[in-house]
Amino acid sequence: MGGITIHKVAGALGAEIGGVDLSVPLADETIAAIRRALVEHQVIFFRDQSLTPEQQLAFGRRFGPLNIHPYVAGMDDHPEVMEIIKEPTDRINFGGGWHSDMSFLETPSIGSILYAVVLPEWGGDTLFASQAAAFEALSPGLQATLEGLNAIHSAEREYAPTGPSAQKRESMKIADAEGMAGRFSHPVVKVHPETGRKALYVNPAFTMQFDGWSRRESRPLLDYLFEHSRKEVFTCRLRWRPGTVAFWDNRSVWHYALNDYPGQRRHMRRVTVDPAAD
Ligand code: SIN
């Protein structure tokens, strides 16, 4: 295992990985061990890293092609690197609600790698919720019903001109999706391609309705699932330190960036991994 250590941080998901420096080119077997830890623990944390944008890109590319966000401008030289910045004067943070990254695309991302550059003195933690554990806690009857359903995902609400994601921020360039957001159907229960484990795949930010159902018909069951899926027992919480890296599996994890540090600055860098082309 090349000296890698793995310590679980909570019952449902999350593990801290030690003994690896992400800034250097890693051996294939080390990447394979990290990938195994990711799919097993769903979100993994690395402490005390020091990554340039180029090094973060190189690490991310070992797991698949990197996404260029359709609405959030990346770095000038590296469009795949998103800088997630809340300035002291910004009110609304980015990612401040439960969601799974990029579920609004036809081909959603498989994972996100977030690196902490500058952190507030207090607050700014990120919460994660295992949608595999949430699915497994449902009754067999509801599980079977959900396995037969698809749901429509879109950025049309979250990235609308009035939506939380598209709000003006001092140091982020975010376009609104008015008239541009597609609508894509995804299975409500995702079978993980690497583990076979099933997970709920609907989220409050981007899931609009069940496919073939009206919005009104969809609302009660979606509300039930959104309430269920964020139960504390399915979650873990990351207290960031400068240099911490979190890598989560968007196929089975929701996350939520807390906005509890008014007047302070928080600066993160994210690369988002797409599935490999067939
Ligand atoms: C996000 O990718 O949604 C942002 C998460 C964070 O800033 O903690």
PDB file of C-alpha atoms and ligand atoms in Angstrom:
ATOM      1  CA  MET A   1       0.000   0.000   0.000  1.00  0.00           C
ATOM      2  CA  GLY A   2       3.056   2.298  -0.208  1.00  0.00           C
ATOM      3  CA  GLY A   3       2.828   3.411   3.428  1.00  0.00           C
ATOM      4  CA  ILE A   4      -0.710   4.813   3.149  1.00  0.00           C
ATOM      5  CA  THR A   5      -2.729   4.882   6.371  1.00  0.00           C
ATOM      6  CA  ILE A   6      -6.537   5.021   6.500  1.00  0.00           C
ATOM      7  CA  HIS A   7      -8.560   6.065   9.561  1.00  0.00           C
ATOM      8  CA  LYS A   8     -12.332   6.230   9.470  1.00  0.00           C
ATOM      9  CA  VAL A   9     -13.777   9.446  10.887  1.00  0.00           C
ATOM     10  CA  ALA A  10     -17.470   8.533  11.218  1.00  0.00           C
ATOM     11  CA  GLY A  11     -19.813   5.552  10.969  1.00  0.00           C
ATOM     12  CA  ALA A  12     -21.467   6.254   7.613  1.00  0.00           C
ATOM     13  CA  LEU A  13     -18.636   7.739   5.557  1.00  0.00           C
ATOM     14  CA  GLY A  14     -15.318   9.552   5.655  1.00  0.00           C
ATOM     15  CA  ALA A  15     -11.714   8.545   6.240  1.00  0.00           C
ATOM     16  CA  GLU A  16      -8.479  10.409   6.749  1.00  0.00           C
ATOM     17  CA  ILE A  17      -5.627   9.195   4.553  1.00  0.00           C
ATOM     18  CA  GLY A  18      -2.036   9.619   5.738  1.00  0.00           C
ATOM     19  CA  GLY A  19       1.417   8.902   4.366  1.00  0.00           C
ATOM     20  CA  VAL A  20       0.974  10.406   0.915  1.00  0.00           C
ATOM     21  CA  ASP A  21       2.210  13.633  -0.677  1.00  0.00           C
ATOM     22  CA  LEU A  22      -0.235  14.632  -3.421  1.00  0.00           C
ATOM     23  CA  SER A  23       2.129  17.197  -4.935  1.00  0.00           C
ATOM     24  CA  VAL A  24       4.409  14.591  -6.546  1.00  0.00           C
ATOM     25  CA  PRO A  25       3.734  12.117  -9.367  1.00  0.00           C
ATOM     26  CA  LEU A  26       2.369   9.066  -7.553  1.00  0.00           C
ATOM     27  CA  ALA A  27       2.916   5.410  -8.468  1.00  0.00           C
ATOM     28  CA  ASP A  28      -0.007   3.626 -10.131  1.00  0.00           C
ATOM     29  CA  GLU A  29      -0.454   1.397  -7.085  1.00  0.00           C
ATOM     30  CA  THR A  30      -0.725   4.436  -4.797  1.00  0.00           C
ATOM     31  CA  ILE A  31      -3.401   5.937  -7.072  1.00  0.00           C
ATOM     32  CA  ALA A  32      -5.203   2.581  -7.058  1.00  0.00           C
ATOM     33  CA  ALA A  33      -5.091   2.518  -3.232  1.00  0.00           C
ATOM     34  CA  ILE A  34      -6.503   6.064  -3.089  1.00  0.00           C
ATOM     35  CA  ARG A  35      -9.267   5.114  -5.524  1.00  0.00           C
ATOM     36  CA  ARG A  36     -10.145   2.058  -3.399  1.00  0.00           C
ATOM     37  CA  ALA A  37     -10.263   4.220  -0.269  1.00  0.00           C
ATOM     38  CA  LEU A  38     -12.480   6.753  -2.062  1.00  0.00           C
ATOM     39  CA  VAL A  39     -15.070   4.245  -3.239  1.00  0.00           C
ATOM     40  CA  GLU A  40     -15.077   2.445   0.113  1.00  0.00           C
ATOM     41  CA  HIS A  41     -15.262   5.531   2.375  1.00  0.00           C
ATOM     42  CA  GLN A  42     -17.009   7.850  -0.137  1.00  0.00           C
ATOM     43  CA  VAL A  43     -15.107  10.927   1.046  1.00  0.00           C
ATOM     44  CA  ILE A  44     -11.429  10.979   1.973  1.00  0.00           C
ATOM     45  CA  PHE A  45      -9.319  13.695   3.578  1.00  0.00           C
ATOM     46  CA  PHE A  46      -5.601  14.418   3.265  1.00  0.00           C
ATOM     47  CA  ARG A  47      -3.975  16.817   5.740  1.00  0.00           C
ATOM     48  CA  ASP A  48      -0.954  19.110   5.447  1.00  0.00           C
ATOM     49  CA  GLN A  49      -0.673  19.127   1.662  1.00  0.00           C
ATOM     50  CA  SER A  50       0.914  21.917  -0.357  1.00  0.00           C
ATOM     51  CA  LEU A  51      -0.457  22.016  -3.906  1.00  0.00           C
ATOM     52  CA  THR A  52       0.019  24.459  -6.751  1.00  0.00           C
ATOM     53  CA  PRO A  53      -2.906  24.565  -9.200  1.00  0.00           C
ATOM     54  CA  GLU A  54      -0.744  22.544 -11.646  1.00  0.00           C
ATOM     55  CA  GLN A  55      -0.090  19.857  -9.023  1.00  0.00           C
ATOM     56  CA  GLN A  56      -3.786  19.660  -8.142  1.00  0.00           C
ATOM     57  CA  LEU A  57      -4.611  19.291 -11.857  1.00  0.00           C
ATOM     58  CA  ALA A  58      -2.015  16.545 -12.259  1.00  0.00           C
ATOM     59  CA  PHE A  59      -3.383  14.647  -9.247  1.00  0.00           C
ATOM     60  CA  GLY A  60      -6.996  15.025 -10.448  1.00  0.00           C
ATOM     61  CA  ARG A  61      -6.165  13.803 -13.962  1.00  0.00           C
ATOM     62  CA  ARG A  62      -5.011  10.476 -12.550  1.00  0.00           C
ATOM     63  CA  PHE A  63      -8.694   9.719 -11.840  1.00  0.00           C
ATOM     64  CA  GLY A  64     -10.254  10.855 -15.125  1.00  0.00           C
ATOM     65  CA  PRO A  65     -10.724  13.829 -17.425  1.00  0.00           C
ATOM     66  CA  LEU A  66     -11.407  17.102 -15.620  1.00  0.00           C
ATOM     67  CA  ASN A  67     -14.600  19.067 -15.987  1.00  0.00           C
ATOM     68  CA  ILE A  68     -14.836  22.696 -17.095  1.00  0.00           C
ATOM     69  CA  HIS A  69     -17.804  24.171 -15.254  1.00  0.00           C
ATOM     70  CA  PRO A  70     -20.427  25.591 -17.645  1.00  0.00           C
ATOM     71  CA  TYR A  71     -21.290  28.579 -15.416  1.00  0.00           C
ATOM     72  CA  VAL A  72     -18.373  29.180 -13.042  1.00  0.00           C
ATOM     73  CA  ALA A  73     -15.222  30.619 -14.647  1.00  0.00           C
ATOM     74  CA  GLY A  74     -12.053  28.682 -13.859  1.00  0.00           C
ATOM     75  CA  MET A  75      -8.573  30.158 -13.433  1.00  0.00           C
ATOM     76  CA  ASP A  76      -7.359  32.111 -16.455  1.00  0.00           C
ATOM     77  CA  ASP A  77      -4.532  29.670 -17.200  1.00  0.00           C
ATOM     78  CA  HIS A  78      -6.354  26.569 -15.977  1.00  0.00           C
ATOM     79  CA  PRO A  79     -10.073  26.586 -16.803  1.00  0.00           C
ATOM     80  CA  GLU A  80     -10.509  23.221 -15.028  1.00  0.00           C
ATOM     81  CA  VAL A  81      -9.532  24.774 -11.673  1.00  0.00           C
ATOM     82  CA  MET A  82     -12.412  26.566  -9.965  1.00  0.00           C
ATOM     83  CA  GLU A  83     -11.539  29.024  -7.252  1.00  0.00           C
ATOM     84  CA  ILE A  84     -14.286  29.008  -4.648  1.00  0.00           C
ATOM     85  CA  ILE A  85     -13.827  32.263  -2.794  1.00  0.00           C
ATOM     86  CA  LYS A  86     -15.983  34.017  -0.226  1.00  0.00           C
ATOM     87  CA  GLU A  87     -14.681  37.505   0.467  1.00  0.00           C
ATOM     88  CA  PRO A  88     -15.458  39.235   3.786  1.00  0.00           C
ATOM     89  CA  THR A  89     -18.028  41.400   1.958  1.00  0.00           C
ATOM     90  CA  ASP A  90     -19.803  38.459   0.240  1.00  0.00           C
ATOM     91  CA  ARG A  91     -23.003  37.322   1.887  1.00  0.00           C
ATOM     92  CA  ILE A  92     -23.888  34.075   0.128  1.00  0.00           C
ATOM     93  CA  ASN A  93     -21.292  31.335  -0.107  1.00  0.00           C
ATOM     94  CA  PHE A  94     -20.915  28.906  -2.989  1.00  0.00           C
ATOM     95  CA  GLY A  95     -22.207  25.393  -2.328  1.00  0.00           C
ATOM     96  CA  GLY A  96     -24.150  26.398   0.770  1.00  0.00           C
ATOM     97  CA  GLY A  97     -26.898  23.789   0.438  1.00  0.00           C
ATOM     98  CA  TRP A  98     -26.989  19.993   0.122  1.00  0.00           C
ATOM     99  CA  HIS A  99     -26.050  18.895  -3.382  1.00  0.00           C
ATOM    100  CA  SER A 100     -24.080  16.526  -5.549  1.00  0.00           C
ATOM    101  CA  ASP A 101     -21.712  18.349  -7.932  1.00  0.00           C
ATOM    102  CA  MET A 102     -22.777  18.546 -11.569  1.00  0.00           C
ATOM    103  CA  SER A 103     -25.803  16.219 -11.327  1.00  0.00           C
ATOM    104  CA  PHE A 104     -27.426  18.769 -13.682  1.00  0.00           C
ATOM    105  CA  LEU A 105     -25.242  17.612 -16.591  1.00  0.00           C
ATOM    106  CA  GLU A 106     -26.060  14.835 -19.016  1.00  0.00           C
ATOM    107  CA  THR A 107     -22.902  13.080 -17.811  1.00  0.00           C
ATOM    108  CA  PRO A 108     -22.422  14.059 -14.149  1.00  0.00           C
ATOM    109  CA  SER A 109     -19.009  14.136 -12.530  1.00  0.00           C
ATOM    110  CA  ILE A 110     -17.718  11.204 -10.535  1.00  0.00           C
ATOM    111  CA  GLY A 111     -15.721  13.119  -7.925  1.00  0.00           C
ATOM    112  CA  SER A 112     -14.510  16.493  -6.679  1.00  0.00           C
ATOM    113  CA  ILE A 113     -11.141  17.360  -5.181  1.00  0.00           C
ATOM    114  CA  LEU A 114     -11.164  20.473  -3.003  1.00  0.00           C
ATOM    115  CA  TYR A 115      -8.021  22.077  -1.563  1.00  0.00           C
ATOM    116  CA  ALA A 116      -8.073  24.651   1.232  1.00  0.00           C
ATOM    117  CA  VAL A 117      -5.906  27.732   0.560  1.00  0.00           C
ATOM    118  CA  VAL A 118      -7.181  30.347   3.042  1.00  0.00           C
ATOM    119  CA  LEU A 119      -9.656  29.628   5.807  1.00  0.00           C
ATOM    120  CA  PRO A 120     -11.647  31.708   8.235  1.00  0.00           C
ATOM    121  CA  GLU A 121     -10.424  31.668  11.810  1.00  0.00           C
ATOM    122  CA  TRP A 122     -13.588  29.804  12.745  1.00  0.00           C
ATOM    123  CA  GLY A 123     -16.437  28.237  10.763  1.00  0.00           C
ATOM    124  CA  GLY A 124     -16.472  27.271   7.074  1.00  0.00           C
ATOM    125  CA  ASP A 125     -16.642  23.514   7.696  1.00  0.00           C
ATOM    126  CA  THR A 126     -18.065  21.204   5.026  1.00  0.00           C
ATOM    127  CA  LEU A 127     -20.658  18.515   5.764  1.00  0.00           C
ATOM    128  CA  PHE A 128     -20.949  15.276   3.806  1.00  0.00           C
ATOM    129  CA  ALA A 129     -23.869  12.819   3.731  1.00  0.00           C
ATOM    130  CA  SER A 130     -23.724   9.233   2.500  1.00  0.00           C
ATOM    131  CA  GLN A 131     -26.523   8.596   0.034  1.00  0.00           C
ATOM    132  CA  ALA A 132     -25.633   4.898   0.084  1.00  0.00           C
ATOM    133  CA  ALA A 133     -26.336   4.736   3.827  1.00  0.00           C
ATOM    134  CA  ALA A 134     -29.502   6.796   3.257  1.00  0.00           C
ATOM    135  CA  PHE A 135     -30.733   4.332   0.621  1.00  0.00           C
ATOM    136  CA  GLU A 136     -29.923   1.311   2.779  1.00  0.00           C
ATOM    137  CA  ALA A 137     -31.963   2.729   5.688  1.00  0.00           C
ATOM    138  CA  LEU A 138     -35.171   2.890   3.616  1.00  0.00           C
ATOM    139  CA  SER A 139     -37.791   0.121   3.737  1.00  0.00           C
ATOM    140  CA  PRO A 140     -37.532  -2.609   1.075  1.00  0.00           C
ATOM    141  CA  GLY A 141     -40.859  -1.375  -0.314  1.00  0.00           C
ATOM    142  CA  LEU A 142     -39.701   2.194  -0.894  1.00  0.00           C
ATOM    143  CA  GLN A 143     -36.313   0.976  -2.138  1.00  0.00           C
ATOM    144  CA  ALA A 144     -38.054  -1.145  -4.789  1.00  0.00           C
ATOM    145  CA  THR A 145     -40.307   1.756  -5.840  1.00  0.00           C
ATOM    146  CA  LEU A 146     -37.368   4.156  -6.148  1.00  0.00           C
ATOM    147  CA  GLU A 147     -35.320   1.658  -8.129  1.00  0.00           C
ATOM    148  CA  GLY A 148     -37.922   1.900 -10.884  1.00  0.00           C
ATOM    149  CA  LEU A 149     -37.774   5.700 -11.134  1.00  0.00           C
ATOM    150  CA  ASN A 150     -35.709   8.312 -12.918  1.00  0.00           C
ATOM    151  CA  ALA A 151     -35.566  11.988 -11.965  1.00  0.00           C
ATOM    152  CA  ILE A 152     -34.995  15.176 -13.921  1.00  0.00           C
ATOM    153  CA  HIS A 153     -31.967  17.258 -12.906  1.00  0.00           C
ATOM    154  CA  SER A 154     -31.263  20.823 -14.026  1.00  0.00           C
ATOM    155  CA  ALA A 155     -29.275  23.908 -13.058  1.00  0.00           C
ATOM    156  CA  GLU A 156     -32.285  26.072 -13.952  1.00  0.00           C
ATOM    157  CA  ARG A 157     -33.240  26.919 -10.344  1.00  0.00           C
ATOM    158  CA  GLU A 158     -29.858  26.988  -8.603  1.00  0.00           C
ATOM    159  CA  TYR A 159     -28.175  29.004 -11.403  1.00  0.00           C
ATOM    160  CA  ALA A 160     -31.186  31.213 -12.215  1.00  0.00           C
ATOM    161  CA  PRO A 161     -30.419  34.950 -11.883  1.00  0.00           C
ATOM    162  CA  THR A 162     -32.072  34.813  -8.440  1.00  0.00           C
ATOM    163  CA  GLY A 163     -30.650  31.374  -7.520  1.00  0.00           C
ATOM    164  CA  PRO A 164     -28.091  30.993  -4.726  1.00  0.00           C
ATOM    165  CA  SER A 165     -25.237  29.739  -6.937  1.00  0.00           C
ATOM    166  CA  ALA A 166     -25.424  32.590  -9.480  1.00  0.00           C
ATOM    167  CA  GLN A 167     -25.329  35.409  -6.926  1.00  0.00           C
ATOM    168  CA  LYS A 168     -22.718  38.095  -7.496  1.00  0.00           C
ATOM    169  CA  ARG A 169     -19.524  37.493  -5.556  1.00  0.00           C
ATOM    170  CA  GLU A 170     -16.511  39.753  -5.373  1.00  0.00           C
ATOM    171  CA  SER A 171     -13.904  37.239  -6.555  1.00  0.00           C
ATOM    172  CA  MET A 172     -15.869  34.649  -8.537  1.00  0.00           C
ATOM    173  CA  LYS A 173     -17.218  35.004 -12.073  1.00  0.00           C
ATOM    174  CA  ILE A 174     -20.457  33.071 -12.307  1.00  0.00           C
ATOM    175  CA  ALA A 175     -22.837  33.237 -15.269  1.00  0.00           C
ATOM    176  CA  ASP A 176     -26.514  32.605 -14.724  1.00  0.00           C
ATOM    177  CA  ALA A 177     -28.068  29.723 -16.637  1.00  0.00           C
ATOM    178  CA  GLU A 178     -31.174  31.518 -17.795  1.00  0.00           C
ATOM    179  CA  GLY A 179     -32.433  29.864 -20.967  1.00  0.00           C
ATOM    180  CA  MET A 180     -29.321  27.662 -21.143  1.00  0.00           C
ATOM    181  CA  ALA A 181     -29.771  24.947 -18.548  1.00  0.00           C
ATOM    182  CA  GLY A 182     -30.594  21.541 -19.973  1.00  0.00           C
ATOM    183  CA  ARG A 183     -32.814  18.977 -18.227  1.00  0.00           C
ATOM    184  CA  PHE A 184     -31.416  15.479 -17.868  1.00  0.00           C
ATOM    185  CA  SER A 185     -32.904  12.268 -16.540  1.00  0.00           C
ATOM    186  CA  HIS A 186     -30.877  10.101 -14.148  1.00  0.00           C
ATOM    187  CA  PRO A 187     -31.821   6.963 -12.199  1.00  0.00           C
ATOM    188  CA  VAL A 188     -33.053   7.770  -8.674  1.00  0.00           C
ATOM    189  CA  VAL A 189     -30.960   4.884  -7.377  1.00  0.00           C
ATOM    190  CA  LYS A 190     -27.431   4.820  -8.727  1.00  0.00           C
ATOM    191  CA  VAL A 191     -25.559   1.535  -8.721  1.00  0.00           C
ATOM    192  CA  HIS A 192     -21.911   2.333  -8.072  1.00  0.00           C
ATOM    193  CA  PRO A 193     -19.949   1.056 -11.098  1.00  0.00           C
ATOM    194  CA  GLU A 194     -16.972   0.054  -8.953  1.00  0.00           C
ATOM    195  CA  THR A 195     -18.611  -1.409  -5.821  1.00  0.00           C
ATOM    196  CA  GLY A 196     -22.142  -2.335  -6.927  1.00  0.00           C
ATOM    197  CA  ARG A 197     -23.412  -0.478  -3.831  1.00  0.00           C
ATOM    198  CA  LYS A 198     -26.696   1.371  -4.376  1.00  0.00           C
ATOM    199  CA  ALA A 199     -27.152   5.027  -3.441  1.00  0.00           C
ATOM    200  CA  LEU A 200     -29.936   7.581  -3.697  1.00  0.00           C
ATOM    201  CA  TYR A 201     -29.212  10.016  -6.516  1.00  0.00           C
ATOM    202  CA  VAL A 202     -31.538  12.995  -6.025  1.00  0.00           C
ATOM    203  CA  ASN A 203     -30.548  16.271  -4.351  1.00  0.00           C
ATOM    204  CA  PRO A 204     -32.313  19.474  -3.249  1.00  0.00           C
ATOM    205  CA  ALA A 205     -30.263  21.797  -5.473  1.00  0.00           C
ATOM    206  CA  PHE A 206     -30.631  20.163  -8.857  1.00  0.00           C
ATOM    207  CA  THR A 207     -33.422  17.552  -8.825  1.00  0.00           C
ATOM    208  CA  MET A 208     -36.605  19.079 -10.221  1.00  0.00           C
ATOM    209  CA  GLN A 209     -39.102  16.192 -10.358  1.00  0.00           C
ATOM    210  CA  PHE A 210     -39.485  12.499 -11.100  1.00  0.00           C
ATOM    211  CA  ASP A 211     -39.384  11.684 -14.780  1.00  0.00           C
ATOM    212  CA  GLY A 212     -42.949  11.275 -16.062  1.00  0.00           C
ATOM    213  CA  TRP A 213     -44.437  12.819 -12.885  1.00  0.00           C
ATOM    214  CA  SER A 214     -45.618  16.415 -12.483  1.00  0.00           C
ATOM    215  CA  ARG A 215     -43.708  18.746 -10.164  1.00  0.00           C
ATOM    216  CA  ARG A 216     -46.652  18.765  -7.763  1.00  0.00           C
ATOM    217  CA  GLU A 217     -46.824  14.970  -7.676  1.00  0.00           C
ATOM    218  CA  SER A 218     -43.054  14.748  -7.175  1.00  0.00           C
ATOM    219  CA  ARG A 219     -42.788  17.284  -4.325  1.00  0.00           C
ATOM    220  CA  PRO A 220     -43.986  15.172  -1.330  1.00  0.00           C
ATOM    221  CA  LEU A 221     -41.758  12.186  -2.102  1.00  0.00           C
ATOM    222  CA  LEU A 222     -38.756  14.368  -2.973  1.00  0.00           C
ATOM    223  CA  ASP A 223     -39.246  16.339   0.254  1.00  0.00           C
ATOM    224  CA  TYR A 224     -39.381  13.085   2.207  1.00  0.00           C
ATOM    225  CA  LEU A 225     -36.139  11.877   0.604  1.00  0.00           C
ATOM    226  CA  PHE A 226     -34.356  15.219   1.117  1.00  0.00           C
ATOM    227  CA  GLU A 227     -35.312  15.188   4.807  1.00  0.00           C
ATOM    228  CA  HIS A 228     -34.312  11.540   5.225  1.00  0.00           C
ATOM    229  CA  SER A 229     -31.022  11.781   3.332  1.00  0.00           C
ATOM    230  CA  ARG A 230     -29.504  14.454   5.540  1.00  0.00           C
ATOM    231  CA  LYS A 231     -30.100  12.674   8.865  1.00  0.00           C
ATOM    232  CA  GLU A 232     -27.118  13.222  11.158  1.00  0.00           C
ATOM    233  CA  VAL A 233     -26.319   9.504  11.272  1.00  0.00           C
ATOM    234  CA  PHE A 234     -25.516   9.537   7.525  1.00  0.00           C
ATOM    235  CA  THR A 235     -23.103  12.484   7.809  1.00  0.00           C
ATOM    236  CA  CYS A 236     -19.583  13.486   8.709  1.00  0.00           C
ATOM    237  CA  ARG A 237     -18.119  16.961   9.105  1.00  0.00           C
ATOM    238  CA  LEU A 238     -14.753  18.264   7.954  1.00  0.00           C
ATOM    239  CA  ARG A 239     -12.965  20.933   9.957  1.00  0.00           C
ATOM    240  CA  TRP A 240     -10.543  22.264   7.357  1.00  0.00           C
ATOM    241  CA  ARG A 241      -6.977  23.376   7.966  1.00  0.00           C
ATOM    242  CA  PRO A 242      -4.912  25.211   5.339  1.00  0.00           C
ATOM    243  CA  GLY A 243      -3.509  22.440   3.128  1.00  0.00           C
ATOM    244  CA  THR A 244      -6.372  19.996   3.722  1.00  0.00           C
ATOM    245  CA  VAL A 245      -7.654  18.196   0.619  1.00  0.00           C
ATOM    246  CA  ALA A 246     -11.074  16.532   0.475  1.00  0.00           C
ATOM    247  CA  PHE A 247     -11.907  14.103  -2.324  1.00  0.00           C
ATOM    248  CA  TRP A 248     -15.541  12.980  -2.493  1.00  0.00           C
ATOM    249  CA  ASP A 249     -17.489  10.610  -4.675  1.00  0.00           C
ATOM    250  CA  ASN A 250     -20.359  12.547  -6.251  1.00  0.00           C
ATOM    251  CA  ARG A 251     -22.102   9.291  -7.167  1.00  0.00           C
ATOM    252  CA  SER A 252     -22.919   8.520  -3.557  1.00  0.00           C
ATOM    253  CA  VAL A 253     -22.274  11.664  -1.478  1.00  0.00           C
ATOM    254  CA  TRP A 254     -23.983  14.986  -0.897  1.00  0.00           C
ATOM    255  CA  HIS A 255     -22.042  17.895   0.546  1.00  0.00           C
ATOM    256  CA  TYR A 256     -22.859  21.247   2.138  1.00  0.00           C
ATOM    257  CA  ALA A 257     -20.487  24.192   2.662  1.00  0.00           C
ATOM    258  CA  LEU A 258     -21.461  25.956   5.890  1.00  0.00           C
ATOM    259  CA  ASN A 259     -21.833  29.721   5.701  1.00  0.00           C
ATOM    260  CA  ASP A 260     -21.144  30.619   9.334  1.00  0.00           C
ATOM    261  CA  TYR A 261     -18.146  32.975   9.075  1.00  0.00           C
ATOM    262  CA  PRO A 262     -19.474  36.426   8.116  1.00  0.00           C
ATOM    263  CA  GLY A 263     -16.809  39.050   7.511  1.00  0.00           C
ATOM    264  CA  GLN A 264     -14.023  36.501   6.975  1.00  0.00           C
ATOM    265  CA  ARG A 265     -12.332  35.186   3.846  1.00  0.00           C
ATOM    266  CA  ARG A 266     -12.351  31.581   2.641  1.00  0.00           C
ATOM    267  CA  HIS A 267     -10.471  30.499  -0.488  1.00  0.00           C
ATOM    268  CA  MET A 268     -10.603  26.965  -1.888  1.00  0.00           C
ATOM    269  CA  ARG A 269      -9.586  25.394  -5.213  1.00  0.00           C
ATOM    270  CA  ARG A 270     -11.596  22.605  -6.800  1.00  0.00           C
ATOM    271  CA  VAL A 271     -11.051  20.231  -9.698  1.00  0.00           C
ATOM    272  CA  THR A 272     -13.936  17.997 -10.703  1.00  0.00           C
ATOM    273  CA  VAL A 273     -13.411  14.567 -12.244  1.00  0.00           C
ATOM    274  CA  ASP A 274     -15.589  13.349 -15.096  1.00  0.00           C
ATOM    275  CA  PRO A 275     -16.069   9.692 -15.997  1.00  0.00           C
ATOM    276  CA  ALA A 276     -13.506   8.355 -18.456  1.00  0.00           C
ATOM    277  CA  ALA A 277     -14.758   8.372 -22.046  1.00  0.00           C
ATOM    278  CA  ASP A 278     -15.753   4.872 -23.278  1.00  0.00           C
TER     279      ASP A 278
HETATM  280  C1  SIN B   1     -18.608  22.913  -3.326  1.00  0.00           C
HETATM  281  O1  SIN B   1     -17.863  22.302  -4.091  1.00  0.00           O
HETATM  282  O2  SIN B   1     -19.819  22.807  -3.370  1.00  0.00           O
HETATM  283  C2  SIN B   1     -17.983  23.802  -2.267  1.00  0.00           C
HETATM  284  C3  SIN B   1     -17.680  23.060  -1.035  1.00  0.00           C
HETATM  285  C4  SIN B   1     -16.935  23.912  -0.026  1.00  0.00           C
HETATM  286  O3  SIN B   1     -16.548  25.038  -0.356  1.00  0.00           O
HETATM  287  O4  SIN B   1     -16.739  23.444   1.093  1.00  0.00           O
END
